[in-house]
mmCIF file with all atom_site columns, C-alpha atoms in Angstrom:
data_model
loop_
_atom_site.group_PDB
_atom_site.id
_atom_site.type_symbol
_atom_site.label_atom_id
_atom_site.label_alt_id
_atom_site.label_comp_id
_atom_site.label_asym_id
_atom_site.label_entity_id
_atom_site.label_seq_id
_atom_site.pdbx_PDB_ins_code
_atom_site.Cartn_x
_atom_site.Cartn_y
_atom_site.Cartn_z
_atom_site.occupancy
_atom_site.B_iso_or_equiv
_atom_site.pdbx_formal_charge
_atom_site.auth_seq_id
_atom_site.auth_comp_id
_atom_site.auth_asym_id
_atom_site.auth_atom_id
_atom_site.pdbx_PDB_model_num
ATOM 1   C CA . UNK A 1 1   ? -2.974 -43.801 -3.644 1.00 0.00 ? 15  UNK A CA 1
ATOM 2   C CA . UNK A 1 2   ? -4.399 -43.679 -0.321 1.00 0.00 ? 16  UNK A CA 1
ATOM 3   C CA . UNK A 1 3   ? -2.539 -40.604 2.682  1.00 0.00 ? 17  UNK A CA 1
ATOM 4   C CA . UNK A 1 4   ? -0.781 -42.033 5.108  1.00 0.00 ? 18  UNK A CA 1
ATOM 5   C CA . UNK A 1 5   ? -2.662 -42.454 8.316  1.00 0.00 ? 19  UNK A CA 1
ATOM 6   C CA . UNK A 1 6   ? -1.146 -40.285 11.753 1.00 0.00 ? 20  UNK A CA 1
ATOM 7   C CA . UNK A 1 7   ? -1.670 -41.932 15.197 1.00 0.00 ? 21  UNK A CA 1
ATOM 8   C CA . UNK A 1 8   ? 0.439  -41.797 18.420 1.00 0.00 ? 22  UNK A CA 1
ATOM 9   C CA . UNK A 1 9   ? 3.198  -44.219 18.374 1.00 0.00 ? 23  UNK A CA 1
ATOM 10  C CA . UNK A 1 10  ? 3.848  -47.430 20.794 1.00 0.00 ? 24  UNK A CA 1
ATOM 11  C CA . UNK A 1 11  ? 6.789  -49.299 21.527 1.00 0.00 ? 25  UNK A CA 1
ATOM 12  C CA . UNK A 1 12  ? 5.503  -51.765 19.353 1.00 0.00 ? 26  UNK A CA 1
ATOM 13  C CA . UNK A 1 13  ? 6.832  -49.510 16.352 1.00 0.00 ? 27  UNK A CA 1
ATOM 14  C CA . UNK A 1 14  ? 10.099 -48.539 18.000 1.00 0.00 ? 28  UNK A CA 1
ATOM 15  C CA . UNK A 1 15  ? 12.106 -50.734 15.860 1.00 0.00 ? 29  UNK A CA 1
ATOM 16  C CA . UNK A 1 16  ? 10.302 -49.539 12.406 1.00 0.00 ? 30  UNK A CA 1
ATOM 17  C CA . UNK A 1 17  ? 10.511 -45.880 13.792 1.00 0.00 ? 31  UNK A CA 1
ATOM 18  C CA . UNK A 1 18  ? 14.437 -46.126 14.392 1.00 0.00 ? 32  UNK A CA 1
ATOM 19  C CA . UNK A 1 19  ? 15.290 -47.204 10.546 1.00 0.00 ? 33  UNK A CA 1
ATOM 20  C CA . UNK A 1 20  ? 12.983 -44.165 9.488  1.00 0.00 ? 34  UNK A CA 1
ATOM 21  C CA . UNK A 1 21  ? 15.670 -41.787 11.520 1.00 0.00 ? 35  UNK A CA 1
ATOM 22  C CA . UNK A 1 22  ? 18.347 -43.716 10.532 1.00 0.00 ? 36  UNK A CA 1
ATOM 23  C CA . UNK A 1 23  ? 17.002 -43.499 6.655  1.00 0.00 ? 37  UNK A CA 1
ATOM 24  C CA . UNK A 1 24  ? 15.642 -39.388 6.883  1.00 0.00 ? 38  UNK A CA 1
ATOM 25  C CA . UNK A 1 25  ? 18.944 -38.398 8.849  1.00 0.00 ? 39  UNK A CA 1
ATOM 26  C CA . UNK A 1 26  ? 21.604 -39.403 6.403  1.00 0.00 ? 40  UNK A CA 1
ATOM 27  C CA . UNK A 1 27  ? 20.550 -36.484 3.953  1.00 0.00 ? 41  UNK A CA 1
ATOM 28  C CA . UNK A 1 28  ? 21.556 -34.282 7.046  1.00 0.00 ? 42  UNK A CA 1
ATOM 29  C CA . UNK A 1 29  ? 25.019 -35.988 7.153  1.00 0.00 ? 43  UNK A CA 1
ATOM 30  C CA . UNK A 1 30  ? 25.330 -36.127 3.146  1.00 0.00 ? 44  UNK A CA 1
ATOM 31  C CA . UNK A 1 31  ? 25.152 -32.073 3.677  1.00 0.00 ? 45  UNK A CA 1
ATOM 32  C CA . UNK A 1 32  ? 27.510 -31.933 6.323  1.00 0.00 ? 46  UNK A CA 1
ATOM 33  C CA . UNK A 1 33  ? 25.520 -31.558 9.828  1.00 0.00 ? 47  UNK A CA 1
ATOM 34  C CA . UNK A 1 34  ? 25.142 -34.843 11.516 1.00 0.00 ? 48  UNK A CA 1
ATOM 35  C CA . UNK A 1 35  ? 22.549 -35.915 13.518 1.00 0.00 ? 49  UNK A CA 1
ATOM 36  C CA . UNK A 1 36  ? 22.376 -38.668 16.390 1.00 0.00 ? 50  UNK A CA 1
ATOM 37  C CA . UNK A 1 37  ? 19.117 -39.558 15.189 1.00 0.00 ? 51  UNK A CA 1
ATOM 38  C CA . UNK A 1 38  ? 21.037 -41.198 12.101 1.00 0.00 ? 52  UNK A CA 1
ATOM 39  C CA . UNK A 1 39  ? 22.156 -44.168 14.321 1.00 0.00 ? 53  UNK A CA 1
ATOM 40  C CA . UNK A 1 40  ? 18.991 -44.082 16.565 1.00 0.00 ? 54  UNK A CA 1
ATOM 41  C CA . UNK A 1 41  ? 18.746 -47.693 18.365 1.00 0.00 ? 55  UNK A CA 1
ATOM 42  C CA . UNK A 1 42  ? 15.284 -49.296 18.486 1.00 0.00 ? 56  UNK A CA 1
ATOM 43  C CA . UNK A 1 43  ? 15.623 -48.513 22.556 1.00 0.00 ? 57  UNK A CA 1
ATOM 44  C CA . UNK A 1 44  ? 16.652 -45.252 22.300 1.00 0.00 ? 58  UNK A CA 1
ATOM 45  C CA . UNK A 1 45  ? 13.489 -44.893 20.037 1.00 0.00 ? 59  UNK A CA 1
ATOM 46  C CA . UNK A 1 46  ? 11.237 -46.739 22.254 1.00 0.00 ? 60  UNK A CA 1
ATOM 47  C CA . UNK A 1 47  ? 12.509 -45.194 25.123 1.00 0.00 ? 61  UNK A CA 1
ATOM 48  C CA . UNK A 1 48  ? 11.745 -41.762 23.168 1.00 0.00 ? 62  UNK A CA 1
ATOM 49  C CA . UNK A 1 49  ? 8.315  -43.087 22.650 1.00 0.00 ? 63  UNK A CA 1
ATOM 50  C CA . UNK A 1 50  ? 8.055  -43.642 26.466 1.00 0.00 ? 64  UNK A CA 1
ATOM 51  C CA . UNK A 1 51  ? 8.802  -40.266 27.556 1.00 0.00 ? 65  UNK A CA 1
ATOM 52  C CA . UNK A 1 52  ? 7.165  -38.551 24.980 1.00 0.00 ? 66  UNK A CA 1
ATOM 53  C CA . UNK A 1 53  ? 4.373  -38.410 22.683 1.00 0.00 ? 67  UNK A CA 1
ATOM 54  C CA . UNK A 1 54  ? 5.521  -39.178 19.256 1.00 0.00 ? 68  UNK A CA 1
ATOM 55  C CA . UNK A 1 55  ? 3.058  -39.255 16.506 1.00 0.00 ? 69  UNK A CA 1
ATOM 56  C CA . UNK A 1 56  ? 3.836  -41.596 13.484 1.00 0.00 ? 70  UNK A CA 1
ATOM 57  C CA . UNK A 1 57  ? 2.897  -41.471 9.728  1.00 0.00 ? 71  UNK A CA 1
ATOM 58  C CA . UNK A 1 58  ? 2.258  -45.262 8.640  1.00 0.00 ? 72  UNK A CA 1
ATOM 59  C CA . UNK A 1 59  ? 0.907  -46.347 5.230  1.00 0.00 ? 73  UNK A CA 1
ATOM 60  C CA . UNK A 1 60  ? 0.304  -49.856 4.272  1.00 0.00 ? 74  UNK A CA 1
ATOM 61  C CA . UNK A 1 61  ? 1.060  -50.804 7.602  1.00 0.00 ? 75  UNK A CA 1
ATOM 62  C CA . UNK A 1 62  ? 4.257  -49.650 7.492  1.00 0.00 ? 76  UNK A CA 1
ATOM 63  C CA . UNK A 1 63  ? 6.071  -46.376 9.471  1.00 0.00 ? 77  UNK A CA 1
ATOM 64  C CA . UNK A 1 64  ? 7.299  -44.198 7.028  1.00 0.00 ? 78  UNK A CA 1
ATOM 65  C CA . UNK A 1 65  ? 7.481  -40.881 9.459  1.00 0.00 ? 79  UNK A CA 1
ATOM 66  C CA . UNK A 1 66  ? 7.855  -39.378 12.757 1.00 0.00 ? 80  UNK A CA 1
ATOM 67  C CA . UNK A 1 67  ? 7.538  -36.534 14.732 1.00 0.00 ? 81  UNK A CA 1
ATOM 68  C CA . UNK A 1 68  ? 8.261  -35.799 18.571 1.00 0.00 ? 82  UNK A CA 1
ATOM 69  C CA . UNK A 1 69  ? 6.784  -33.477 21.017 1.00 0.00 ? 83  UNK A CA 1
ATOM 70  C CA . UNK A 1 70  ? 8.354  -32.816 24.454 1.00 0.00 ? 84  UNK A CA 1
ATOM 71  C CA . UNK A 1 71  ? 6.640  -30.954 27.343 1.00 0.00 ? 85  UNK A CA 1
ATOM 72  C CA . UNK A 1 72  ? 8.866  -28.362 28.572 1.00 0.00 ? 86  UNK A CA 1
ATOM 73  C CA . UNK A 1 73  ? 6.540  -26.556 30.614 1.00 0.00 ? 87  UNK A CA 1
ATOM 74  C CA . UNK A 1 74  ? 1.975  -25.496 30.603 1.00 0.00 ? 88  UNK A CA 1
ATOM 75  C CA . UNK A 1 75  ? 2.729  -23.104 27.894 1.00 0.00 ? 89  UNK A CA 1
ATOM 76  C CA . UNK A 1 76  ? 5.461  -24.710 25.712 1.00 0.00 ? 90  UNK A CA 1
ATOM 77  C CA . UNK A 1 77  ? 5.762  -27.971 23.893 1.00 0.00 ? 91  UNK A CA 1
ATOM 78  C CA . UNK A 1 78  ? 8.927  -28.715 22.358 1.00 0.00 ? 92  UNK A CA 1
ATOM 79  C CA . UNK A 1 79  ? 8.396  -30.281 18.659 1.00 0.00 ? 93  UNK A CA 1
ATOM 80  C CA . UNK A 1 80  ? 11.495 -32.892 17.764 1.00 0.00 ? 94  UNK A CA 1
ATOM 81  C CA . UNK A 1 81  ? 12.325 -35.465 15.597 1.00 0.00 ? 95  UNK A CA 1
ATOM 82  C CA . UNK A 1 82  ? 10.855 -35.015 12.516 1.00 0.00 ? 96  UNK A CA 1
ATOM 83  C CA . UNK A 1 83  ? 11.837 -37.608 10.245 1.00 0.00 ? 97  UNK A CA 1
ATOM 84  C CA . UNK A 1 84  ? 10.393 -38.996 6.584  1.00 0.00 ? 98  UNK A CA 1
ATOM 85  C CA . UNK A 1 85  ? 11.967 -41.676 5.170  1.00 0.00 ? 99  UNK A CA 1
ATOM 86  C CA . UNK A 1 86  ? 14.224 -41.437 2.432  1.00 0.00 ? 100 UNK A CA 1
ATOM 87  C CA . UNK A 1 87  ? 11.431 -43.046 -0.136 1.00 0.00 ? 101 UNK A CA 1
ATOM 88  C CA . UNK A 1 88  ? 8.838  -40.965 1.676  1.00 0.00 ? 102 UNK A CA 1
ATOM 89  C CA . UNK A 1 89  ? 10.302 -37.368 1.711  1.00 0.00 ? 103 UNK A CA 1
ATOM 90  C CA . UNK A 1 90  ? 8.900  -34.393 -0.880 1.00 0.00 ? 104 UNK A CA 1
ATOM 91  C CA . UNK A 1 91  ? 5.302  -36.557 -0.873 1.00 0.00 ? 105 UNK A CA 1
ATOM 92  C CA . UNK A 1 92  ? 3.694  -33.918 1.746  1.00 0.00 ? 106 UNK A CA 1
ATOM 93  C CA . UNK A 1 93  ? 4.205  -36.384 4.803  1.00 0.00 ? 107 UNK A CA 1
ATOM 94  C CA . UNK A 1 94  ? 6.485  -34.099 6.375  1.00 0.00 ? 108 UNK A CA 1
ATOM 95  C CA . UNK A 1 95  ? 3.854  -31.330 6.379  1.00 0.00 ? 109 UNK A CA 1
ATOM 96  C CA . UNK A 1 96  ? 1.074  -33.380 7.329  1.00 0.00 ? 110 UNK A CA 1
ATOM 97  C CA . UNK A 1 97  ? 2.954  -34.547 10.151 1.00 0.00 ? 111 UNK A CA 1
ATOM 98  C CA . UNK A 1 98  ? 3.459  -30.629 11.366 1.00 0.00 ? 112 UNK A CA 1
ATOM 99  C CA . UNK A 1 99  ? -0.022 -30.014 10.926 1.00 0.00 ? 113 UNK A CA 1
ATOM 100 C CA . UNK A 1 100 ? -0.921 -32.927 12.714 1.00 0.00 ? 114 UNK A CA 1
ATOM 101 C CA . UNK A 1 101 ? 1.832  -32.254 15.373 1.00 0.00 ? 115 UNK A CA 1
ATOM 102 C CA . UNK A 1 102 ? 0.435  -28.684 15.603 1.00 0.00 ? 116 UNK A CA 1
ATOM 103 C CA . UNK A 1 103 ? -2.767 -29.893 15.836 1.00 0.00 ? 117 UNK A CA 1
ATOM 104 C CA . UNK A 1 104 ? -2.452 -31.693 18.832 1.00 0.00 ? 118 UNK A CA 1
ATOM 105 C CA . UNK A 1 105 ? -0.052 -29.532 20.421 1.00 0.00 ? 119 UNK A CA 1
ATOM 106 C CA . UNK A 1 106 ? -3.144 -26.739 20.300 1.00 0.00 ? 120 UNK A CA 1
ATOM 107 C CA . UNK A 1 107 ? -5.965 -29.131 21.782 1.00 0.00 ? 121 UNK A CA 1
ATOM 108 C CA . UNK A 1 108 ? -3.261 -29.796 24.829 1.00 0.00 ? 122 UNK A CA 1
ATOM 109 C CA . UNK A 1 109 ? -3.080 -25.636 25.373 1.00 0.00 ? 123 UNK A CA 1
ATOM 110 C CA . UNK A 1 110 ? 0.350  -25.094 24.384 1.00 0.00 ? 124 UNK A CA 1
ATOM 111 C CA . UNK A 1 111 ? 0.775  -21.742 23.389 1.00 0.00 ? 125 UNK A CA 1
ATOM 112 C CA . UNK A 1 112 ? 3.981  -22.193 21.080 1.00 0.00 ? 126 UNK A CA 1
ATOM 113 C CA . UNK A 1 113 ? 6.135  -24.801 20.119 1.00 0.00 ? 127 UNK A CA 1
ATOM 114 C CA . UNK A 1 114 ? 9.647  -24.540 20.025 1.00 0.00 ? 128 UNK A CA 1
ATOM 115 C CA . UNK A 1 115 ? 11.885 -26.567 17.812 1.00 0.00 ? 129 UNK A CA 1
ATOM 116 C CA . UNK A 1 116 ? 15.912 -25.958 17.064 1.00 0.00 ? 130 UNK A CA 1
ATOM 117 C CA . UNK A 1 117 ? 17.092 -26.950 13.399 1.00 0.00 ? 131 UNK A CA 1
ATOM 118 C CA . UNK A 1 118 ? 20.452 -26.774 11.770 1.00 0.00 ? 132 UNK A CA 1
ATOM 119 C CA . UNK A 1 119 ? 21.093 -22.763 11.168 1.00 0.00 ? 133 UNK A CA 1
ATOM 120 C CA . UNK A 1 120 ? 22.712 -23.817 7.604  1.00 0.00 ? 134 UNK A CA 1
ATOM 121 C CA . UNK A 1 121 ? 20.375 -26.252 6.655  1.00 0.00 ? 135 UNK A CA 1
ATOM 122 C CA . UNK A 1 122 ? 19.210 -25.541 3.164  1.00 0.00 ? 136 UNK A CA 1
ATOM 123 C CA . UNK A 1 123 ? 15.447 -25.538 3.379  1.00 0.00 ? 137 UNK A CA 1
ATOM 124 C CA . UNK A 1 124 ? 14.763 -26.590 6.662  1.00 0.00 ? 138 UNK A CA 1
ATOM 125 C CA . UNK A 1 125 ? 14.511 -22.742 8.131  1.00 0.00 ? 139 UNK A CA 1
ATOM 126 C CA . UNK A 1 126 ? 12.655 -21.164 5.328  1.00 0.00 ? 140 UNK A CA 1
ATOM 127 C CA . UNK A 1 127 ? 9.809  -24.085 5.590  1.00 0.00 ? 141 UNK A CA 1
ATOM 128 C CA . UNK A 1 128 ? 9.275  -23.598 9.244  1.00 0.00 ? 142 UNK A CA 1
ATOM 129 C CA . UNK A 1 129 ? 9.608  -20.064 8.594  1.00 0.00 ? 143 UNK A CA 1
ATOM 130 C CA . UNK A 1 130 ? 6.542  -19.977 5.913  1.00 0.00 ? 144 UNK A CA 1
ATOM 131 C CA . UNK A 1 131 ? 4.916  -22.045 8.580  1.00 0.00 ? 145 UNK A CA 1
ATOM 132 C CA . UNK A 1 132 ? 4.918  -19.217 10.870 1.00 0.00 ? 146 UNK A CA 1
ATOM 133 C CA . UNK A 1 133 ? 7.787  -20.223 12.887 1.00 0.00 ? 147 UNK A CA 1
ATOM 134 C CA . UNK A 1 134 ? 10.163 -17.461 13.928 1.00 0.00 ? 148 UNK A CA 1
ATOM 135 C CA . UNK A 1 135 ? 13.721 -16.943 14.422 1.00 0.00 ? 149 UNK A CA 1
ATOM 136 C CA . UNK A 1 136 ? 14.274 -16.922 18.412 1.00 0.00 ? 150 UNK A CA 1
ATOM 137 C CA . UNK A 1 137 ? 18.210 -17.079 19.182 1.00 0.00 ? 151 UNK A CA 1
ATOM 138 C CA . UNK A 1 138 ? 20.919 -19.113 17.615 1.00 0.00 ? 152 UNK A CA 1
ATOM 139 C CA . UNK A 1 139 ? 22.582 -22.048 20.104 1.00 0.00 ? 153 UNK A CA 1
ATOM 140 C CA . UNK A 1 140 ? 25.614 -24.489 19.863 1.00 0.00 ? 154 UNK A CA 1
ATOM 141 C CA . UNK A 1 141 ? 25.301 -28.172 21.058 1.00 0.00 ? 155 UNK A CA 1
ATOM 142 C CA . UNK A 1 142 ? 27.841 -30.035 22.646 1.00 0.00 ? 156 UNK A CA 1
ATOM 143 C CA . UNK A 1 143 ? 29.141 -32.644 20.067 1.00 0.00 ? 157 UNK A CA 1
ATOM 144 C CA . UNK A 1 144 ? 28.198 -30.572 16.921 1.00 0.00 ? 158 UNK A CA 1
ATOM 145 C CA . UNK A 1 145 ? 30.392 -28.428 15.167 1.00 0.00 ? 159 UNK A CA 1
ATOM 146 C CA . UNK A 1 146 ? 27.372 -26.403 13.849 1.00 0.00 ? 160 UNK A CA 1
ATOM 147 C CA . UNK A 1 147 ? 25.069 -23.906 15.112 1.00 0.00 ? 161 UNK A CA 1
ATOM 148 C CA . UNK A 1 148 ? 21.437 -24.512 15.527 1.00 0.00 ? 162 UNK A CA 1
ATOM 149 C CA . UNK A 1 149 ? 18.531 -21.769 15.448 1.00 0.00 ? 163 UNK A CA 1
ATOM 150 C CA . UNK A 1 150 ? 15.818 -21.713 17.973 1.00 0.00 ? 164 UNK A CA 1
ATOM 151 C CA . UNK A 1 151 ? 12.222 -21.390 16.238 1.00 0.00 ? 165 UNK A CA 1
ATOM 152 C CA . UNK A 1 152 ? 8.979  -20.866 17.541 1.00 0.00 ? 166 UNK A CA 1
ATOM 153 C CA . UNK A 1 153 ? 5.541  -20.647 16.516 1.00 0.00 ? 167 UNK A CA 1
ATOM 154 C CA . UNK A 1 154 ? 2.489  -18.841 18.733 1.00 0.00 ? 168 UNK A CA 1
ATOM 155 C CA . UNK A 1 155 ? -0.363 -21.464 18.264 1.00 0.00 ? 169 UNK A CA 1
ATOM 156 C CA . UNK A 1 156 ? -3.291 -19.845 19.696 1.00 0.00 ? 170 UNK A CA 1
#
């Protein structure tokens, strides 16, 4: 079984890309903290794709992963949108998407990366926190009735 390759996304995938958040994000609703990603639109994902740089795990020619980084400033990068799809998730795509993410983020010269994540999420913390991501200040979001924590990881 061949890895999954990792390149920079396109429009072109925008439409594939939106069922893989609208696939990964329904675990986060099954456990009670829903996501707007779950009903992404192909243009709000190409329009994502646009803005951003958004890196894509594809196998067999097919997207099966995503993973977002903003620019918020020279120093910080702002790492989003992490999604495997459902038939995808506990293969290691996920990780090699962060490494890859990571990666990429430290040949630009970020320092850190940033990311916020559901504060009751049941494994999502303590994997970024093995990753070295730390705890920086808990945050509410308009529209959610759940508390996110701010994380961030020094990358060079």
């Amino acid at each position: 079984m061949s890895e999954p390759h990792i390149r920079q996304a396109t429009v072109a995938v925008a439409e594939q890309l939106a069922e893989v958040y609208q696939s990964a994000y329904q675990e986060n609703r099954r456990l009670g903290l829903p996501n707007e990603a779950e009903s992404a639109s192909e243009k709000r994902i190409a329009d994502l794709v646009r803005q951003n740089t958004v890196y894509v795990a594809k196998k067999d020619g097919d997207v099966i992963g995503g993973v977002c980084l903003e620019d918020t400033d020279s120093d910080h990068v702002k790492l989003s949108r992490l999604a495997i799809h459902e038939n995808w998730k506990r293969e290691g795509v996920g990780r090699q998407l962060l490494d890859y993410a990571e990666e990429q983020a430290r040949h630009y010269g970020y320092a850190t990366i940033r990311l916020i994540t559901p504060e009751e999420h049941p494994y999502l913390p303590e994997m970024y926190r093995q990753r070295g991501y730390e705890d920086v200040e808990t945050v509410s979001q308009e529209s959610y009735d759940f508390e996110f924590l701010v994380m961030e990881n020094a990358i060079r």
